[in-house]
PDB file of C-alpha atoms in Angstrom:
ATOM      1  CA  GLU A  18      -4.102 -16.172  -7.125  1.00 95.00           C
ATOM      2  CA  VAL A  19      -2.930 -13.065  -5.294  1.00 96.00           C
ATOM      3  CA  GLN A  20       0.843 -12.952  -4.906  1.00 98.00           C
ATOM      4  CA  LEU A  21       3.080 -10.328  -3.350  1.00 98.00           C
ATOM      5  CA  VAL A  22       6.845 -10.662  -3.618  1.00 98.00           C
ATOM      6  CA  GLU A  23       9.173  -8.345  -1.727  1.00 98.00           C
ATOM      7  CA  SER A  24      12.753  -7.812  -2.807  1.00 98.00           C
ATOM      8  CA  GLY A  25      15.661  -5.489  -2.176  1.00 98.00           C
ATOM      9  CA  GLY A  26      16.545  -6.365   1.391  1.00 98.00           C
ATOM     10  CA  GLY A  27      20.082  -6.844   2.613  1.00 98.00           C
ATOM     11  CA  LEU A  28      22.823  -5.611   4.901  1.00 98.00           C
ATOM     12  CA  VAL A  29      23.329  -1.856   5.004  1.00 98.00           C
ATOM     13  CA  LYS A  30      25.310   0.498   7.232  1.00 98.00           C
ATOM     14  CA  PRO A  31      23.606   3.014   9.511  1.00 98.00           C
ATOM     15  CA  GLY A  32      22.834   6.254   7.733  1.00 98.00           C
ATOM     16  CA  ARG A  33      22.654   4.643   4.308  1.00 98.00           C
ATOM     17  CA  SER A  34      19.661   4.032   2.065  1.00 98.00           C
ATOM     18  CA  LEU A  35      17.847   1.028   0.651  1.00 98.00           C
ATOM     19  CA  ARG A  36      14.830   0.614  -1.610  1.00 98.00           C
ATOM     20  CA  LEU A  37      12.461  -2.298  -1.252  1.00 98.00           C
ATOM     21  CA  SER A  38      10.085  -3.423  -3.977  1.00 98.00           C
ATOM     22  CA  CYS A  39       6.823  -5.299  -3.746  1.00 98.00           C
ATOM     23  CA  THR A  40       5.752  -6.925  -7.006  1.00 98.00           C
ATOM     24  CA  ALA A  41       2.108  -7.910  -7.199  1.00 98.00           C
ATOM     25  CA  SER A  42       0.150 -10.324  -9.351  1.00 97.00           C
ATOM     26  CA  GLY A  43      -3.261 -11.935  -9.411  1.00 97.00           C
ATOM     27  CA  PHE A  44      -5.351  -8.796  -8.903  1.00 97.00           C
ATOM     28  CA  THR A  45      -5.940  -5.333 -10.342  1.00 97.00           C
ATOM     29  CA  PHE A  46      -3.027  -3.645  -8.576  1.00 98.00           C
ATOM     30  CA  GLY A  47      -4.134  -0.078  -9.224  1.00 97.00           C
ATOM     31  CA  ASP A  48      -7.437  -0.584  -7.426  1.00 97.00           C
ATOM     32  CA  TYR A  49      -5.855  -1.223  -4.015  1.00 97.00           C
ATOM     33  CA  ALA A  50      -4.008   0.567  -1.266  1.00 98.00           C
ATOM     34  CA  MET A  51      -0.712  -1.132  -0.508  1.00 98.00           C
ATOM     35  CA  GLY A  52       0.738  -1.376   2.959  1.00 98.00           C
ATOM     36  CA  TRP A  53       4.147  -1.965   4.490  1.00 98.00           C
ATOM     37  CA  PHE A  54       4.688  -3.628   7.844  1.00 98.00           C
ATOM     38  CA  ARG A  55       7.809  -4.844   9.616  1.00 98.00           C
ATOM     39  CA  GLN A  56       8.878  -7.283  12.289  1.00 98.00           C
ATOM     40  CA  ALA A  57      12.150  -6.913  14.168  1.00 98.00           C
ATOM     41  CA  PRO A  58      13.907 -10.201  14.987  1.00 97.00           C
ATOM     42  CA  GLY A  59      11.968 -12.042  17.672  1.00 96.00           C
ATOM     43  CA  LYS A  60       9.510  -9.165  18.065  1.00 97.00           C
ATOM     44  CA  GLY A  61       5.948  -8.333  17.116  1.00 98.00           C
ATOM     45  CA  LEU A  62       4.417  -6.659  14.096  1.00 98.00           C
ATOM     46  CA  GLU A  63       4.599  -2.941  13.383  1.00 98.00           C
ATOM     47  CA  TRP A  64       2.839  -0.870  10.761  1.00 98.00           C
ATOM     48  CA  VAL A  65       5.273   1.198   8.672  1.00 98.00           C
ATOM     49  CA  GLY A  66       3.103   3.011   6.161  1.00 98.00           C
ATOM     50  CA  PHE A  67       0.809   2.714   3.189  1.00 98.00           C
ATOM     51  CA  ILE A  68      -0.055   4.295  -0.131  1.00 98.00           C
ATOM     52  CA  ARG A  69      -3.565   4.891  -1.355  1.00 97.00           C
ATOM     53  CA  SER A  70      -4.773   3.920  -4.786  1.00 98.00           C
ATOM     54  CA  LYS A  71      -4.625   6.628  -7.459  1.00 97.00           C
ATOM     55  CA  ALA A  72      -8.407   6.819  -7.321  1.00 97.00           C
ATOM     56  CA  LYS A  73      -8.129   7.767  -3.655  1.00 97.00           C
ATOM     57  CA  GLY A  74      -5.394  10.308  -4.325  1.00 97.00           C
ATOM     58  CA  GLY A  75      -2.292   8.104  -4.353  1.00 97.00           C
ATOM     59  CA  THR A  76      -0.959   9.718  -1.190  1.00 97.00           C
ATOM     60  CA  ALA A  77       0.976   7.966   1.543  1.00 98.00           C
ATOM     61  CA  GLU A  78       0.880   7.892   5.323  1.00 97.00           C
ATOM     62  CA  TYR A  79       3.642   6.841   7.694  1.00 98.00           C
ATOM     63  CA  ALA A  80       4.258   5.681  11.219  1.00 98.00           C
ATOM     64  CA  ALA A  81       5.954   8.277  13.399  1.00 98.00           C
ATOM     65  CA  SER A  82       9.052   6.097  13.715  1.00 97.00           C
ATOM     66  CA  VAL A  83       9.801   6.357   9.982  1.00 98.00           C
ATOM     67  CA  LYS A  84       8.164   9.625   8.925  1.00 98.00           C
ATOM     68  CA  GLY A  85      10.609  11.899   7.155  1.00 98.00           C
ATOM     69  CA  ARG A  86      13.005   9.025   6.437  1.00 98.00           C
ATOM     70  CA  PHE A  87      10.875   6.539   4.506  1.00 98.00           C
ATOM     71  CA  THR A  88       8.892   7.167   1.320  1.00 98.00           C
ATOM     72  CA  ILE A  89       6.329   4.879  -0.257  1.00 98.00           C
ATOM     73  CA  SER A  90       5.520   5.111  -3.960  1.00 98.00           C
ATOM     74  CA  ARG A  91       3.855   2.961  -6.570  1.00 98.00           C
ATOM     75  CA  ASP A  92       4.073   2.248 -10.287  1.00 98.00           C
ATOM     76  CA  ASP A  93       0.728   0.828 -11.327  1.00 98.00           C
ATOM     77  CA  SER A  94       1.962   0.069 -14.854  1.00 97.00           C
ATOM     78  CA  LYS A  95       4.602  -2.239 -13.384  1.00 98.00           C
ATOM     79  CA  ARG A  96       2.390  -3.460 -10.512  1.00 98.00           C
ATOM     80  CA  VAL A  97       5.057  -2.526  -8.001  1.00 98.00           C
ATOM     81  CA  ALA A  98       5.030  -0.689  -4.697  1.00 98.00           C
ATOM     82  CA  TYR A  99       8.262   0.746  -3.344  1.00 98.00           C
ATOM     83  CA  LEU A 100       9.577   1.545   0.102  1.00 98.00           C
ATOM     84  CA  GLN A 101      12.485   3.971  -0.070  1.00 98.00           C
ATOM     85  CA  MET A 102      14.335   3.925   3.235  1.00 98.00           C
ATOM     86  CA  ASN A 103      16.837   6.702   3.954  1.00 98.00           C
ATOM     87  CA  SER A 104      18.943   7.526   7.005  1.00 98.00           C
ATOM     88  CA  LEU A 105      18.597   3.957   8.214  1.00 98.00           C
ATOM     89  CA  LYS A 106      19.075   3.196  11.876  1.00 98.00           C
ATOM     90  CA  THR A 107      19.995  -0.027  13.625  1.00 98.00           C
ATOM     91  CA  GLU A 108      16.444  -0.152  15.003  1.00 98.00           C
ATOM     92  CA  ASP A 109      15.111  -0.414  11.436  1.00 98.00           C
ATOM     93  CA  THR A 110      16.488  -3.955  11.287  1.00 98.00           C
ATOM     94  CA  ALA A 111      13.491  -6.158  10.532  1.00 98.00           C
ATOM     95  CA  VAL A 112      11.685  -8.319   8.037  1.00 98.00           C
ATOM     96  CA  TYR A 113       9.614  -5.992   5.870  1.00 98.00           C
ATOM     97  CA  TYR A 114       6.289  -7.192   4.509  1.00 98.00           C
ATOM     98  CA  CYS A 115       4.044  -5.628   1.929  1.00 98.00           C
ATOM     99  CA  THR A 116       0.300  -6.170   2.016  1.00 98.00           C
ATOM    100  CA  ARG A 117      -2.703  -5.652  -0.148  1.00 97.00           C
ATOM    101  CA  ARG A 118      -4.858  -3.204   1.757  1.00 94.00           C
ATOM    102  CA  VAL A 119      -3.764  -1.883   5.102  1.00 93.00           C
ATOM    103  CA  VAL A 120      -6.775  -1.486   7.425  1.00 91.00           C
ATOM    104  CA  THR A 121      -7.693  -5.123   6.844  1.00 93.00           C
ATOM    105  CA  PRO A 122      -4.532  -6.552   5.235  1.00 93.00           C
ATOM    106  CA  GLY A 123      -5.641  -9.881   3.831  1.00 93.00           C
ATOM    107  CA  TYR A 124      -2.609 -10.753   1.719  1.00 97.00           C
ATOM    108  CA  TRP A 125       1.007 -10.585   2.822  1.00 98.00           C
ATOM    109  CA  GLY A 126       4.232 -11.196   0.966  1.00 98.00           C
ATOM    110  CA  GLN A 127       6.939 -13.522   2.234  1.00 98.00           C
ATOM    111  CA  GLY A 128       8.969 -10.596   3.537  1.00 98.00           C
ATOM    112  CA  THR A 129      12.471  -9.340   2.924  1.00 98.00           C
ATOM    113  CA  LEU A 130      15.086  -8.953   5.650  1.00 98.00           C
ATOM    114  CA  VAL A 131      16.791  -5.609   6.163  1.00 98.00           C
ATOM    115  CA  THR A 132      19.768  -5.599   8.495  1.00 98.00           C
ATOM    116  CA  VAL A 133      21.226  -2.241   9.506  1.00 98.00           C
ATOM    117  CA  SER A 134      24.627  -2.718  11.058  1.00 98.00           C
ATOM    118  CA  SER A 135      28.111  -1.298  10.880  1.00 96.00           C
TER     119      SER A 135
ATOM    120  CA  ASP B  11      -1.951   5.803  19.863  1.00 97.00           C
ATOM    121  CA  VAL B  12      -4.399   2.988  20.556  1.00 98.00           C
ATOM    122  CA  VAL B  13      -2.784   0.413  22.800  1.00 98.00           C
ATOM    123  CA  MET B  14      -3.721  -3.189  22.135  1.00 98.00           C
ATOM    124  CA  THR B  15      -3.256  -5.705  24.936  1.00 98.00           C
ATOM    125  CA  GLN B  16      -3.586  -9.457  24.699  1.00 98.00           C
ATOM    126  CA  SER B  17      -3.941 -12.169  27.305  1.00 98.00           C
ATOM    127  CA  PRO B  18      -2.534 -14.573  27.903  1.00 98.00           C
ATOM    128  CA  LEU B  19       0.825 -13.971  26.250  1.00 98.00           C
ATOM    129  CA  SER B  20       1.589 -17.682  26.369  1.00 98.00           C
ATOM    130  CA  LEU B  21      -1.018 -20.397  25.950  1.00 98.00           C
ATOM    131  CA  PRO B  22      -0.055 -24.065  26.262  1.00 97.00           C
ATOM    132  CA  VAL B  23      -2.974 -26.141  25.032  1.00 97.00           C
ATOM    133  CA  THR B  24      -3.909 -29.785  24.822  1.00 96.00           C
ATOM    134  CA  LEU B  25      -4.717 -31.148  21.386  1.00 97.00           C
ATOM    135  CA  GLY B  26      -8.454 -31.320  20.867  1.00 96.00           C
ATOM    136  CA  GLN B  27      -9.189 -28.860  23.640  1.00 97.00           C
ATOM    137  CA  PRO B  28     -10.545 -25.322  23.198  1.00 97.00           C
ATOM    138  CA  ALA B  29      -8.425 -22.189  23.459  1.00 98.00           C
ATOM    139  CA  SER B  30      -9.304 -18.546  23.868  1.00 98.00           C
ATOM    140  CA  ILE B  31      -7.291 -15.342  23.425  1.00 98.00           C
ATOM    141  CA  SER B  32      -8.449 -11.976  24.687  1.00 98.00           C
ATOM    142  CA  CYS B  33      -7.619  -8.658  23.021  1.00 98.00           C
ATOM    143  CA  ARG B  34      -8.453  -5.286  24.521  1.00 98.00           C
ATOM    144  CA  SER B  35      -8.022  -1.823  23.025  1.00 98.00           C
ATOM    145  CA  SER B  36      -7.468   1.441  24.880  1.00 98.00           C
ATOM    146  CA  GLN B  37     -10.200   3.122  22.811  1.00 97.00           C
ATOM    147  CA  SER B  38     -13.356   1.942  21.119  1.00 98.00           C
ATOM    148  CA  LEU B  39     -12.650   0.449  17.697  1.00 98.00           C
ATOM    149  CA  VAL B  40     -16.031   1.424  16.265  1.00 98.00           C
ATOM    150  CA  ASP B  41     -15.288   3.570  13.226  1.00 97.00           C
ATOM    151  CA  SER B  42     -17.338   6.545  12.075  1.00 96.00           C
ATOM    152  CA  ASP B  43     -18.553   4.358   9.208  1.00 96.00           C
ATOM    153  CA  GLY B  44     -20.058   1.930  11.704  1.00 97.00           C
ATOM    154  CA  ASN B  45     -17.512  -0.817  11.124  1.00 97.00           C
ATOM    155  CA  THR B  46     -15.174  -2.206  13.765  1.00 98.00           C
ATOM    156  CA  TYR B  47     -11.780  -2.844  12.220  1.00 98.00           C
ATOM    157  CA  LEU B  48     -10.377  -5.560  14.430  1.00 98.00           C
ATOM    158  CA  ASN B  49      -8.338  -8.266  12.736  1.00 98.00           C
ATOM    159  CA  TRP B  50      -6.749 -11.476  13.973  1.00 98.00           C
ATOM    160  CA  PHE B  51      -3.592 -12.918  12.452  1.00 98.00           C
ATOM    161  CA  GLN B  52      -1.826 -16.224  12.857  1.00 98.00           C
ATOM    162  CA  GLN B  53       1.925 -16.423  12.350  1.00 98.00           C
ATOM    163  CA  ARG B  54       3.320 -19.912  12.216  1.00 98.00           C
ATOM    164  CA  PRO B  55       7.058 -20.342  12.884  1.00 95.00           C
ATOM    165  CA  GLY B  56       9.093 -19.031   9.976  1.00 95.00           C
ATOM    166  CA  GLN B  57       6.049 -17.828   8.035  1.00 97.00           C
ATOM    167  CA  SER B  58       4.396 -14.545   7.153  1.00 98.00           C
ATOM    168  CA  PRO B  59       1.325 -13.466   9.083  1.00 98.00           C
ATOM    169  CA  ARG B  60      -1.946 -14.888   7.830  1.00 98.00           C
ATOM    170  CA  ARG B  61      -5.209 -13.106   8.426  1.00 98.00           C
ATOM    171  CA  LEU B  62      -7.797 -15.341  10.077  1.00 98.00           C
ATOM    172  CA  ILE B  63     -10.543 -12.898  11.019  1.00 98.00           C
ATOM    173  CA  TYR B  64     -11.432  -9.379   9.876  1.00 98.00           C
ATOM    174  CA  LYS B  65     -13.939  -6.877  11.230  1.00 98.00           C
ATOM    175  CA  VAL B  66     -14.251  -8.798  14.506  1.00 98.00           C
ATOM    176  CA  SER B  67     -15.959 -11.945  13.333  1.00 98.00           C
ATOM    177  CA  ASN B  68     -15.564 -12.484   9.596  1.00 98.00           C
ATOM    178  CA  ARG B  69     -13.533 -15.592   8.920  1.00 98.00           C
ATOM    179  CA  ASP B  70     -11.240 -15.526   5.901  1.00 96.00           C
ATOM    180  CA  SER B  71     -11.657 -17.977   3.055  1.00 95.00           C
ATOM    181  CA  GLY B  72      -9.853 -21.226   3.778  1.00 96.00           C
ATOM    182  CA  VAL B  73      -9.708 -20.642   7.528  1.00 98.00           C
ATOM    183  CA  PRO B  74     -11.064 -23.655   9.410  1.00 97.00           C
ATOM    184  CA  ASP B  75     -14.384 -23.057  11.116  1.00 96.00           C
ATOM    185  CA  ARG B  76     -12.865 -24.014  14.466  1.00 98.00           C
ATOM    186  CA  PHE B  77     -11.607 -20.412  14.530  1.00 98.00           C
ATOM    187  CA  SER B  78     -14.102 -17.751  15.531  1.00 98.00           C
ATOM    188  CA  GLY B  79     -13.928 -14.104  16.522  1.00 98.00           C
ATOM    189  CA  SER B  80     -16.269 -12.093  18.685  1.00 98.00           C
ATOM    190  CA  GLY B  81     -16.495  -8.917  20.699  1.00 98.00           C
ATOM    191  CA  SER B  82     -17.341  -5.272  20.419  1.00 97.00           C
ATOM    192  CA  GLY B  83     -16.118  -1.832  21.398  1.00 97.00           C
ATOM    193  CA  THR B  84     -12.871  -2.489  23.239  1.00 98.00           C
ATOM    194  CA  ASP B  85     -13.075  -6.194  24.105  1.00 98.00           C
ATOM    195  CA  PHE B  86     -12.493  -8.957  21.593  1.00 98.00           C
ATOM    196  CA  THR B  87     -11.877 -12.693  21.649  1.00 98.00           C
ATOM    197  CA  LEU B  88     -10.429 -15.281  19.302  1.00 98.00           C
ATOM    198  CA  LYS B  89     -11.545 -18.816  20.027  1.00 98.00           C
ATOM    199  CA  ILE B  90     -10.275 -22.113  18.718  1.00 98.00           C
ATOM    200  CA  SER B  91     -12.896 -24.768  19.369  1.00 97.00           C
ATOM    201  CA  ARG B  92     -10.519 -27.738  19.180  1.00 97.00           C
ATOM    202  CA  VAL B  93      -6.806 -27.072  18.894  1.00 97.00           C
ATOM    203  CA  GLU B  94      -4.885 -28.996  16.251  1.00 97.00           C
ATOM    204  CA  ALA B  95      -1.124 -29.334  15.875  1.00 97.00           C
ATOM    205  CA  GLU B  96      -1.078 -26.944  12.906  1.00 96.00           C
ATOM    206  CA  ASP B  97      -2.460 -24.152  15.126  1.00 98.00           C
ATOM    207  CA  VAL B  98       0.901 -23.701  16.864  1.00 98.00           C
ATOM    208  CA  GLY B  99       2.206 -20.179  16.387  1.00 98.00           C
ATOM    209  CA  VAL B 100       1.758 -16.606  17.518  1.00 98.00           C
ATOM    210  CA  TYR B 101      -1.596 -14.880  17.266  1.00 98.00           C
ATOM    211  CA  TYR B 102      -1.889 -11.115  16.935  1.00 98.00           C
ATOM    212  CA  CYS B 103      -4.848  -8.799  17.083  1.00 98.00           C
ATOM    213  CA  MET B 104      -4.616  -5.580  15.105  1.00 98.00           C
ATOM    214  CA  GLN B 105      -6.829  -2.509  15.014  1.00 98.00           C
ATOM    215  CA  GLY B 106      -7.436  -0.686  11.753  1.00 97.00           C
ATOM    216  CA  THR B 107      -9.802   1.997  13.011  1.00 97.00           C
ATOM    217  CA  HIS B 108      -7.390   4.598  14.361  1.00 97.00           C
ATOM    218  CA  TRP B 109      -4.093   5.884  12.936  1.00 95.00           C
ATOM    219  CA  PRO B 110      -1.470   4.705  13.491  1.00 96.00           C
ATOM    220  CA  LEU B 111      -2.514   1.099  13.083  1.00 97.00           C
ATOM    221  CA  THR B 112      -1.424  -0.945  16.073  1.00 98.00           C
ATOM    222  CA  PHE B 113      -0.994  -4.576  17.019  1.00 98.00           C
ATOM    223  CA  GLY B 114      -1.240  -6.504  20.222  1.00 98.00           C
ATOM    224  CA  PRO B 115       1.992  -8.030  21.553  1.00 98.00           C
ATOM    225  CA  GLY B 116       1.046 -11.518  20.385  1.00 98.00           C
ATOM    226  CA  THR B 117      -0.031 -14.721  22.108  1.00 98.00           C
ATOM    227  CA  LYS B 118       2.188 -17.741  21.649  1.00 98.00           C
ATOM    228  CA  VAL B 119       0.175 -20.936  21.338  1.00 98.00           C
ATOM    229  CA  ASP B 120       1.932 -24.252  21.720  1.00 96.00           C
ATOM    230  CA  ILE B 121       1.036 -27.817  22.582  1.00 95.00           C
ATOM    231  CA  LYS B 122       1.365 -29.110  26.125  1.00 92.00           C
TER     232      LYS B 122
END
């Protein structure tokens, strides 16, 4: 059974950093691109970024709203994808979800809440 | 960016009756590989999104066959043949053809 578990969320002040993790099980992690999406409280879904599999170059792409501040990485040996979030803004407050695949994300984690507030 | 619009934004339905949600994109979603990357997601209250349909009309495993997707180019539709109580939630379309990936604003389905 495919499982994705996000962790690392919490309350953080504007301008600070936070790193989210997405731990995967139930599939060959290294074979898949991993995506990150978010949902602000009471709002819709927004794509944040994704990282390709190593076979496809292992590079990452980002939404304009987070480019230059967020970095996605992966450790295939640990089956974990990371979302490093720097220079956080109040508008980054959201539930962050990781997904297996990104163009057709079929599996989603339960999400982790990030609250950016002074 | 490709703008995704949905209508209606709110859909009160009677149990056992059909329901239909429209999704339109500002550009064609036909990819250079010939596929059309249009997904539909259901998000029940307090839950993560769940993919129902991928590439316009392919129903995910475990999704009841009362859900169906159709359309082409820029116009797409999600239909529920007979609404059940468990179908309450917000439905989103999402395009995966053009970067950045974008979602529709969501259609809230509830029971009359």
